[in-house]
mmCIF file with all atom_site columns, C-alpha atoms in Angstrom:
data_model
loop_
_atom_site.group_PDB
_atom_site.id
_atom_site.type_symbol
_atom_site.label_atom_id
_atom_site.label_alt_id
_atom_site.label_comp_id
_atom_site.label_asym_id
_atom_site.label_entity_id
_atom_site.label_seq_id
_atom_site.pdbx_PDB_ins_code
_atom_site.Cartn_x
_atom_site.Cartn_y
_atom_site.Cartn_z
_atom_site.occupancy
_atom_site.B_iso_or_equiv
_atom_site.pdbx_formal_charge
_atom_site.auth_seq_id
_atom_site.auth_comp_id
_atom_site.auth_asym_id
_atom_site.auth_atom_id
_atom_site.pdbx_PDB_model_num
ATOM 1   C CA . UNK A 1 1   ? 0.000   0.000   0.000  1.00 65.00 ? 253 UNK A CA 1
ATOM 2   C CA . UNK A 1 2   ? 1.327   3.376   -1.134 1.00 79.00 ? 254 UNK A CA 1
ATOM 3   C CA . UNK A 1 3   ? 0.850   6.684   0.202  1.00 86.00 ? 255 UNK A CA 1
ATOM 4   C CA . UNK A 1 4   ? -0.260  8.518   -3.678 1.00 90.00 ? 256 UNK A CA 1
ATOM 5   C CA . UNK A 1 5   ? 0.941   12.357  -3.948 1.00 93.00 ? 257 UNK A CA 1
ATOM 6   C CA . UNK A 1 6   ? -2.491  13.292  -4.027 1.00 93.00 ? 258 UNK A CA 1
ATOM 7   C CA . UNK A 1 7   ? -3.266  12.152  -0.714 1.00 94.00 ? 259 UNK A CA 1
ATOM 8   C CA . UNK A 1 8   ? 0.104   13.159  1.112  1.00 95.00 ? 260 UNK A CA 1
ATOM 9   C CA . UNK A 1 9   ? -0.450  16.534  -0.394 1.00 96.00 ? 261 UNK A CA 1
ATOM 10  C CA . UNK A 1 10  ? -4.306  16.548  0.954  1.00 96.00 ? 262 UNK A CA 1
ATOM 11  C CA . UNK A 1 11  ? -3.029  15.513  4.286  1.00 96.00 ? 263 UNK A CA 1
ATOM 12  C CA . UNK A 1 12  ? -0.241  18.376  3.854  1.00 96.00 ? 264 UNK A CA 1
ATOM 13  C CA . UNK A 1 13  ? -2.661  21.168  3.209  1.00 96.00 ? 265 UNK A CA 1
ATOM 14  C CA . UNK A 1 14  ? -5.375  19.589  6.280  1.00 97.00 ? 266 UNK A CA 1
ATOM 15  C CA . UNK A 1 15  ? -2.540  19.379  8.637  1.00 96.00 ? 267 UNK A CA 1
ATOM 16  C CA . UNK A 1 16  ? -1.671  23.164  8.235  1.00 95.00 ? 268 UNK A CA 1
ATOM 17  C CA . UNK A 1 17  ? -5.464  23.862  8.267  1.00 96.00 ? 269 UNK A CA 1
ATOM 18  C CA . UNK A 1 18  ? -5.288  22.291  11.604 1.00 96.00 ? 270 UNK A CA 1
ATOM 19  C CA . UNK A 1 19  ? -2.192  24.514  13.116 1.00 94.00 ? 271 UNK A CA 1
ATOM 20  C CA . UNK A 1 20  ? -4.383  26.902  12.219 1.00 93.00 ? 272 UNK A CA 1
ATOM 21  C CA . UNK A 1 21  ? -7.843  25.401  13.653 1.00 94.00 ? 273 UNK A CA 1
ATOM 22  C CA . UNK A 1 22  ? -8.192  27.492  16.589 1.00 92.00 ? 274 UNK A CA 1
ATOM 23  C CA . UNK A 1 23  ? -8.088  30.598  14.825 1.00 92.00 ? 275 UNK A CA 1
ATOM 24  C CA . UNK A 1 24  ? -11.356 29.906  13.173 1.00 88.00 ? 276 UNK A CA 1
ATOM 25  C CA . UNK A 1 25  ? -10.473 31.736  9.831  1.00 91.00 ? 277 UNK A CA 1
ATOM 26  C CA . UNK A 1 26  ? -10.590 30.251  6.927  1.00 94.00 ? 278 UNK A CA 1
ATOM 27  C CA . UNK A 1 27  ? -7.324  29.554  5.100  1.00 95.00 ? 279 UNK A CA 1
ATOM 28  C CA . UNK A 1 28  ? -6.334  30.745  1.919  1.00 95.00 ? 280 UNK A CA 1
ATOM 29  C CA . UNK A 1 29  ? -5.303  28.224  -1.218 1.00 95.00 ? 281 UNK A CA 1
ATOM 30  C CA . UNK A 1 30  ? -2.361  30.484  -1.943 1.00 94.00 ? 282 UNK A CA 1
ATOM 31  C CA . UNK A 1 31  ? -1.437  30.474  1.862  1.00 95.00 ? 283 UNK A CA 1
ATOM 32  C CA . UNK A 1 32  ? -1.418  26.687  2.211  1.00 96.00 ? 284 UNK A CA 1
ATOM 33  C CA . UNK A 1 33  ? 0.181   25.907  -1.169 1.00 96.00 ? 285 UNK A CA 1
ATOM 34  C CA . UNK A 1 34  ? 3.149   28.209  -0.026 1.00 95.00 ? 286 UNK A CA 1
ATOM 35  C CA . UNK A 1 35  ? 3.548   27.092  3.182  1.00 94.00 ? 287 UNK A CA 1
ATOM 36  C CA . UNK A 1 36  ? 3.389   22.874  2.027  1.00 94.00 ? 288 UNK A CA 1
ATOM 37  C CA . UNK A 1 37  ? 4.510   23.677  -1.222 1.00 94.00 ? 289 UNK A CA 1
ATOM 38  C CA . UNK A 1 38  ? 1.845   22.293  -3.472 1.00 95.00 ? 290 UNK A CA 1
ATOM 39  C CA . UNK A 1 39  ? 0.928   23.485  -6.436 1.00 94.00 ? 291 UNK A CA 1
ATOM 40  C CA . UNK A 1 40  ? -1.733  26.270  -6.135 1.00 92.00 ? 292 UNK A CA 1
ATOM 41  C CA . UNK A 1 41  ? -4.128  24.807  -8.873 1.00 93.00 ? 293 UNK A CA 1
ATOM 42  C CA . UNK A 1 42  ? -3.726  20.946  -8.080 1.00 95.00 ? 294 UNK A CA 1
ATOM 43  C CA . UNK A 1 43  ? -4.784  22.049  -4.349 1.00 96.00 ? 295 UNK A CA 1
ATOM 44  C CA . UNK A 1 44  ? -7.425  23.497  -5.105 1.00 95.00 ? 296 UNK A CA 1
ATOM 45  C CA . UNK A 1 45  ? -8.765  20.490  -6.861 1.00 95.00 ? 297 UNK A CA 1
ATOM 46  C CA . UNK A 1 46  ? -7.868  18.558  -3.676 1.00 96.00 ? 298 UNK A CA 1
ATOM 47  C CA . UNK A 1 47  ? -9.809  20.999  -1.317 1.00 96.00 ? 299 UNK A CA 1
ATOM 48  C CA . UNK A 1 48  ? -12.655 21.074  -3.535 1.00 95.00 ? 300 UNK A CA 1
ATOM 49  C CA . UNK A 1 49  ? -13.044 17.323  -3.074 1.00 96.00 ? 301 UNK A CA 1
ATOM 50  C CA . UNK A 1 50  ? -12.367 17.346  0.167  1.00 97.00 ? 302 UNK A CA 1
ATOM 51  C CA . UNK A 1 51  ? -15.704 20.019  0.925  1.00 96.00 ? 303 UNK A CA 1
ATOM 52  C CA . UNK A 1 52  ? -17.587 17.413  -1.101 1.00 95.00 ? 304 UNK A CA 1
ATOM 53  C CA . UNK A 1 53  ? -16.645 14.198  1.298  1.00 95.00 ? 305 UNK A CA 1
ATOM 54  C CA . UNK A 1 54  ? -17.126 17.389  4.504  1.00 96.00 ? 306 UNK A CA 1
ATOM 55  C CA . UNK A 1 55  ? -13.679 16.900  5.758  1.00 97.00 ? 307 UNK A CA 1
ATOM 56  C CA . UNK A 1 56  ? -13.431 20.636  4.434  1.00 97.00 ? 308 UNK A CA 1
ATOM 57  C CA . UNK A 1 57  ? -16.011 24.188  4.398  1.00 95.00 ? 309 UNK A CA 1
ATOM 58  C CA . UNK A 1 58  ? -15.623 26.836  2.190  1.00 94.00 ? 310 UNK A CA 1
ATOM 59  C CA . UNK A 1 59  ? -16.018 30.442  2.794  1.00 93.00 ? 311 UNK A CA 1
ATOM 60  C CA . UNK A 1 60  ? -16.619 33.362  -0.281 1.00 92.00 ? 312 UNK A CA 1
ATOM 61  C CA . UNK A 1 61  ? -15.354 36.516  -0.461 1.00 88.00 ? 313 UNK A CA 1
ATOM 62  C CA . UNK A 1 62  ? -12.375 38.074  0.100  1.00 86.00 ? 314 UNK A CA 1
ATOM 63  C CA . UNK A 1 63  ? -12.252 36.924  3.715  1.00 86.00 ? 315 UNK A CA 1
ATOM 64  C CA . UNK A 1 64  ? -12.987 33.360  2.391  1.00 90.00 ? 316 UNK A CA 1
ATOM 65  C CA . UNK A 1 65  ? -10.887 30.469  1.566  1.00 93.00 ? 317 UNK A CA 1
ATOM 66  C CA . UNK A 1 66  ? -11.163 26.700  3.714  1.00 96.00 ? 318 UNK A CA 1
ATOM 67  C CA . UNK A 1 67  ? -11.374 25.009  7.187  1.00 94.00 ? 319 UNK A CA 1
ATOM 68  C CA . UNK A 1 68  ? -11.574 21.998  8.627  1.00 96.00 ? 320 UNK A CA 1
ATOM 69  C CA . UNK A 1 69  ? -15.504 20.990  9.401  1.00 96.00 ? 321 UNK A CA 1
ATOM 70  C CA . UNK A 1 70  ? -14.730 19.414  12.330 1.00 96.00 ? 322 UNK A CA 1
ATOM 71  C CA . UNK A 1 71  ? -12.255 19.607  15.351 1.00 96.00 ? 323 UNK A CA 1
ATOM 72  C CA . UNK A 1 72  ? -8.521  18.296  14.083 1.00 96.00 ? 324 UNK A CA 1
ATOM 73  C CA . UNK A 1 73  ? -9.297  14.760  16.417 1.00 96.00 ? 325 UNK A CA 1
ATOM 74  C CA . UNK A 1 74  ? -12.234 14.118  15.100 1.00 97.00 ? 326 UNK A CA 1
ATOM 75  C CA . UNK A 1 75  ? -10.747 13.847  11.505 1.00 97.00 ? 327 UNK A CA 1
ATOM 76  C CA . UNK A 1 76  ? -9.293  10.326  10.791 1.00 96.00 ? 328 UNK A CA 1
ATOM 77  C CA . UNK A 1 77  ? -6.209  9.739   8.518  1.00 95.00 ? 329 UNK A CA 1
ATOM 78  C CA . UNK A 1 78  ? -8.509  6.642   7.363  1.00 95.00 ? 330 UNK A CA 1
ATOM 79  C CA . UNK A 1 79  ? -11.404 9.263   6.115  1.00 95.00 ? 331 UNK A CA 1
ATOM 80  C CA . UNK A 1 80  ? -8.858  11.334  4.577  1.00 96.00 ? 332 UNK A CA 1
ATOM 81  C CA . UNK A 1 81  ? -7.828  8.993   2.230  1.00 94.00 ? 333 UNK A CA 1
ATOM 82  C CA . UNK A 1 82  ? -11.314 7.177   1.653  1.00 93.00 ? 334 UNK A CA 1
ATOM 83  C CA . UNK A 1 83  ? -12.479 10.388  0.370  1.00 94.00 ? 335 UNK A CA 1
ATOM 84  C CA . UNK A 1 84  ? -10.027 11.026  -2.039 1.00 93.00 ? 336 UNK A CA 1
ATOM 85  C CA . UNK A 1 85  ? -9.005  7.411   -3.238 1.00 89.00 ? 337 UNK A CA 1
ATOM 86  C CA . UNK A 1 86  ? -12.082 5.805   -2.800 1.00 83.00 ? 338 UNK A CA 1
ATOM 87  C CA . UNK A 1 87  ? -10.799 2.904   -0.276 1.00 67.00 ? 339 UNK A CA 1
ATOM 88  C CA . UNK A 1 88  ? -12.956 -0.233  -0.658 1.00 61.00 ? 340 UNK A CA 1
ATOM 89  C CA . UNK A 1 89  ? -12.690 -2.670  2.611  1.00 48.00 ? 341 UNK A CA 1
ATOM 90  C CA . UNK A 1 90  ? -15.024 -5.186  1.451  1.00 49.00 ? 342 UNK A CA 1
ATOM 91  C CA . UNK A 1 91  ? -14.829 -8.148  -1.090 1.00 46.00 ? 343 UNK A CA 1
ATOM 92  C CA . UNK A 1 92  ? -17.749 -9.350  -3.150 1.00 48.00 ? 344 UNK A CA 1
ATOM 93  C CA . UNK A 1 93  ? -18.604 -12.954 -2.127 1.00 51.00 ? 345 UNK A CA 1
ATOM 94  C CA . UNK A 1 94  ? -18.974 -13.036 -6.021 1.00 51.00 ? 346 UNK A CA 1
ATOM 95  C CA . UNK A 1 95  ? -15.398 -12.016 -6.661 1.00 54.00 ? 347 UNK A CA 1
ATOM 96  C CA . UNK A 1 96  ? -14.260 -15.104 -4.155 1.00 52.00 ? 348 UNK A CA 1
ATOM 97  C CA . UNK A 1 97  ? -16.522 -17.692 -5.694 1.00 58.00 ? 349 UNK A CA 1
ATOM 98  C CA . UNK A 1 98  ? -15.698 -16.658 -9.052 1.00 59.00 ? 350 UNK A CA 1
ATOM 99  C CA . UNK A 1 99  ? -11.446 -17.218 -8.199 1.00 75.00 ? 351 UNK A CA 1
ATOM 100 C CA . UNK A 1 100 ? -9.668  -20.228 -8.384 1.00 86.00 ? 352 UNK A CA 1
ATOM 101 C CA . UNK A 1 101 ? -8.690  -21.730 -4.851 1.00 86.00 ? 353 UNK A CA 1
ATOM 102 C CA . UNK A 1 102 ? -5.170  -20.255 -5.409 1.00 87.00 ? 354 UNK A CA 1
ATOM 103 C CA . UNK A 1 103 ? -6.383  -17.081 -5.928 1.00 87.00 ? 355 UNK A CA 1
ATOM 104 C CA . UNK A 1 104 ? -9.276  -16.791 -2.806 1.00 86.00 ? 356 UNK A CA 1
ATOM 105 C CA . UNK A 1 105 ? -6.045  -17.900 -0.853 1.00 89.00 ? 357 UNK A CA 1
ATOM 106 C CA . UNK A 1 106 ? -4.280  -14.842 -2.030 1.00 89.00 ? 358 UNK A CA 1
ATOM 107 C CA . UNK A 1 107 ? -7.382  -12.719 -2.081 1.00 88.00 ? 359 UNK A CA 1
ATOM 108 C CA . UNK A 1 108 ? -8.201  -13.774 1.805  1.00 90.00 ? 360 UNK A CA 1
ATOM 109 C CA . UNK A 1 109 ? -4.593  -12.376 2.861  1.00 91.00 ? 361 UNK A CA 1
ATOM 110 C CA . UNK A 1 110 ? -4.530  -9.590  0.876  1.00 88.00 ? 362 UNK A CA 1
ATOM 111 C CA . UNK A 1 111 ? -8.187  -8.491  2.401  1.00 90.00 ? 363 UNK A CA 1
ATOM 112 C CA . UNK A 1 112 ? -6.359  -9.031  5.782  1.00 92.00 ? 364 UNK A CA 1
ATOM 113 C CA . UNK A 1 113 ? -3.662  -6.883  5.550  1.00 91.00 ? 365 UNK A CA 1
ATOM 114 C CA . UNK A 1 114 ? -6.083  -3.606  4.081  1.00 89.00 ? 366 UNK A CA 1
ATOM 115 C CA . UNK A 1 115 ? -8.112  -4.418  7.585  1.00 91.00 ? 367 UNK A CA 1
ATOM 116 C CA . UNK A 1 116 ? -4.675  -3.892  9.192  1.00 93.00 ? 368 UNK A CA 1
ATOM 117 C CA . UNK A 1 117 ? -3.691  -1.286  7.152  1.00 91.00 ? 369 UNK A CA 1
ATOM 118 C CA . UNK A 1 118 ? -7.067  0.846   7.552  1.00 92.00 ? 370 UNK A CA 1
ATOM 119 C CA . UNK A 1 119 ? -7.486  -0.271  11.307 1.00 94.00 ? 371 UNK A CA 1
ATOM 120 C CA . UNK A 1 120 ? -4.099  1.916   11.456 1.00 94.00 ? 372 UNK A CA 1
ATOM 121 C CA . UNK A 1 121 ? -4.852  4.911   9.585  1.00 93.00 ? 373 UNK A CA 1
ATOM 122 C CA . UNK A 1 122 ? -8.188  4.850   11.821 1.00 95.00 ? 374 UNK A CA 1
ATOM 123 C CA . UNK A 1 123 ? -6.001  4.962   14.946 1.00 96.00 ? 375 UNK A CA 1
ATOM 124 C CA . UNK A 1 124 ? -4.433  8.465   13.942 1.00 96.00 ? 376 UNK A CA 1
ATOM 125 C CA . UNK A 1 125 ? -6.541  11.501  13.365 1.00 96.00 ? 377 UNK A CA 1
ATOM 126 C CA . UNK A 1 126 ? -4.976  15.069  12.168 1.00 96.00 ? 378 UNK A CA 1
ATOM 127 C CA . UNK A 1 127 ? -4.425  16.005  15.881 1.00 96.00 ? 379 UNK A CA 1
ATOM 128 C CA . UNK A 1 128 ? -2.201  12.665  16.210 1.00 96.00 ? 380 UNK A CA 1
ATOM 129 C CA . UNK A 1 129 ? -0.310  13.818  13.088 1.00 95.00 ? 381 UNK A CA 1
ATOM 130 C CA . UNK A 1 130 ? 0.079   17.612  14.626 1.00 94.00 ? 382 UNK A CA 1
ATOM 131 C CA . UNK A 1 131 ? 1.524   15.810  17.909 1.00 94.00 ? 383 UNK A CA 1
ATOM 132 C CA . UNK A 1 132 ? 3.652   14.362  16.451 1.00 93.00 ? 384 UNK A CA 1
ATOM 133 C CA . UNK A 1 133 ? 5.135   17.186  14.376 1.00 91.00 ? 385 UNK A CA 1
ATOM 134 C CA . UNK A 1 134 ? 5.446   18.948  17.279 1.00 90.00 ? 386 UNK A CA 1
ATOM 135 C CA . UNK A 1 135 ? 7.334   17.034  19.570 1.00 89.00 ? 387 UNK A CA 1
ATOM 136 C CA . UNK A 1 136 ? 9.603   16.164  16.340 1.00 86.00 ? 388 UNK A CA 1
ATOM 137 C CA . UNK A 1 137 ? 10.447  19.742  16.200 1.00 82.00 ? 389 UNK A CA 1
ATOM 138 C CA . UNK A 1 138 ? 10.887  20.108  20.132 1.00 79.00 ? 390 UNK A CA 1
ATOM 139 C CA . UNK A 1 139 ? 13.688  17.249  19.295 1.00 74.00 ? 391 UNK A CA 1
ATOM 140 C CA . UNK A 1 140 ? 14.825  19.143  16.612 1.00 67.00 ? 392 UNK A CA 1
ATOM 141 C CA . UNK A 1 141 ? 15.683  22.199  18.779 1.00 61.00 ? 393 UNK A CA 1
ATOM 142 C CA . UNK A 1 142 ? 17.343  20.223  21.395 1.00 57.00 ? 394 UNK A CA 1
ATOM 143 C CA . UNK A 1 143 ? 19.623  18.327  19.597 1.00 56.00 ? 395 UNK A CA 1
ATOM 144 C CA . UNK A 1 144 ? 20.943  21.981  17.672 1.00 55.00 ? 396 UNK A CA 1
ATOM 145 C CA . UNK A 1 145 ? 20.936  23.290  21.024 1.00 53.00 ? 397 UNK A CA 1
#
C-alpha cells in the first residue's frame, strides 16, 4: 500500500489547516500551497473534493478560503484517504466464488492486511499527526541546542 501524492499533499494542506484550527479563519489556497509547497491549482482540486466528502467548508469573499468541518481529532487519517481514493474494505462474495482456490487464498490475505492497514490509519486523526510534528520539532531544537 502506497501513500499517492495526491493524498500526502491533501493531508499536507489539512494538517496546516489544523495549526491553524483554533483561529477559526478560513485559510487561503495560496497560503497553504506556499507554506506545504503544493501546487496552487492541483490544491485546489484537492480541497474542492475534500468540501464534497465534509472533511473541508468553504467560505466566499475576500475573507474566504477553507477550514476543517470538524475539530482536528475528530478527523481520521482513514477518512482522509477514503475520500479522495475511494478505499474499498469489502470483497464481493462473487469475486471469491468466481477465483480459483489459489487465488481466494491470495485474495483472503490480501483483504487481511487492508483491515490492518485501515485499522491503522483509523487509529491516527490530524491532531495525532500535529503531535507528532510537534514534539519532532521540540527534538529538533534540542539536539541543535
Amino acid at each position: 500500500m502506497e501513500l499517492s501524492c495526491k493524498s500526502e499533499y491533501a493531508i499536507l494542506a489539512l494538517l496546516e489547516m489544523a495549526t491553524h484550527y483554533d483561529s477559526g479563519e478560513p485559510m487561503q489556497i495560496r497560503q497553504i500551497a506556499a507554506q506545504q509547497s503544493i501546487p496552487d491549482r492541483y490544491l485546489e482540486q484537492l480541497l474542492a473534493t475534500l468540501r464534497r466528502g465534509g472533511i473541508l467548508r468553504s467560505q466566499r469573499g475576500s475573507r474566504g478560503g477553507y477550514f476543517l468541518a470538524r475539530e482536528p481529532r475528530k478527523i481520521s487519517i482513514f477518512e482522509i484517504l477514503e475520500c479522495l481514493e475511494g478505499l474499498e474494505v469489502k470483497t464481493s462474495e462473487e469475486n471469491l466464488k468466481s477465483q480459483t482456490l489459489d487465488g481466494s487464498v491470495i485474495e483472503e490475505i490480501w483483504q487481511e492486511a487492508r483491515q490492518a492497514a485501515n485499522s491503522v490509519l483509523k487509529k491516527y486523526s490530524l491532531q495525532d499527526l500535529c503531535e507528532k510534528r510537534d514534539s519532532r520539532k521540540q527534538l529538533d531544537v534540542m539536539y541543535y541546542i
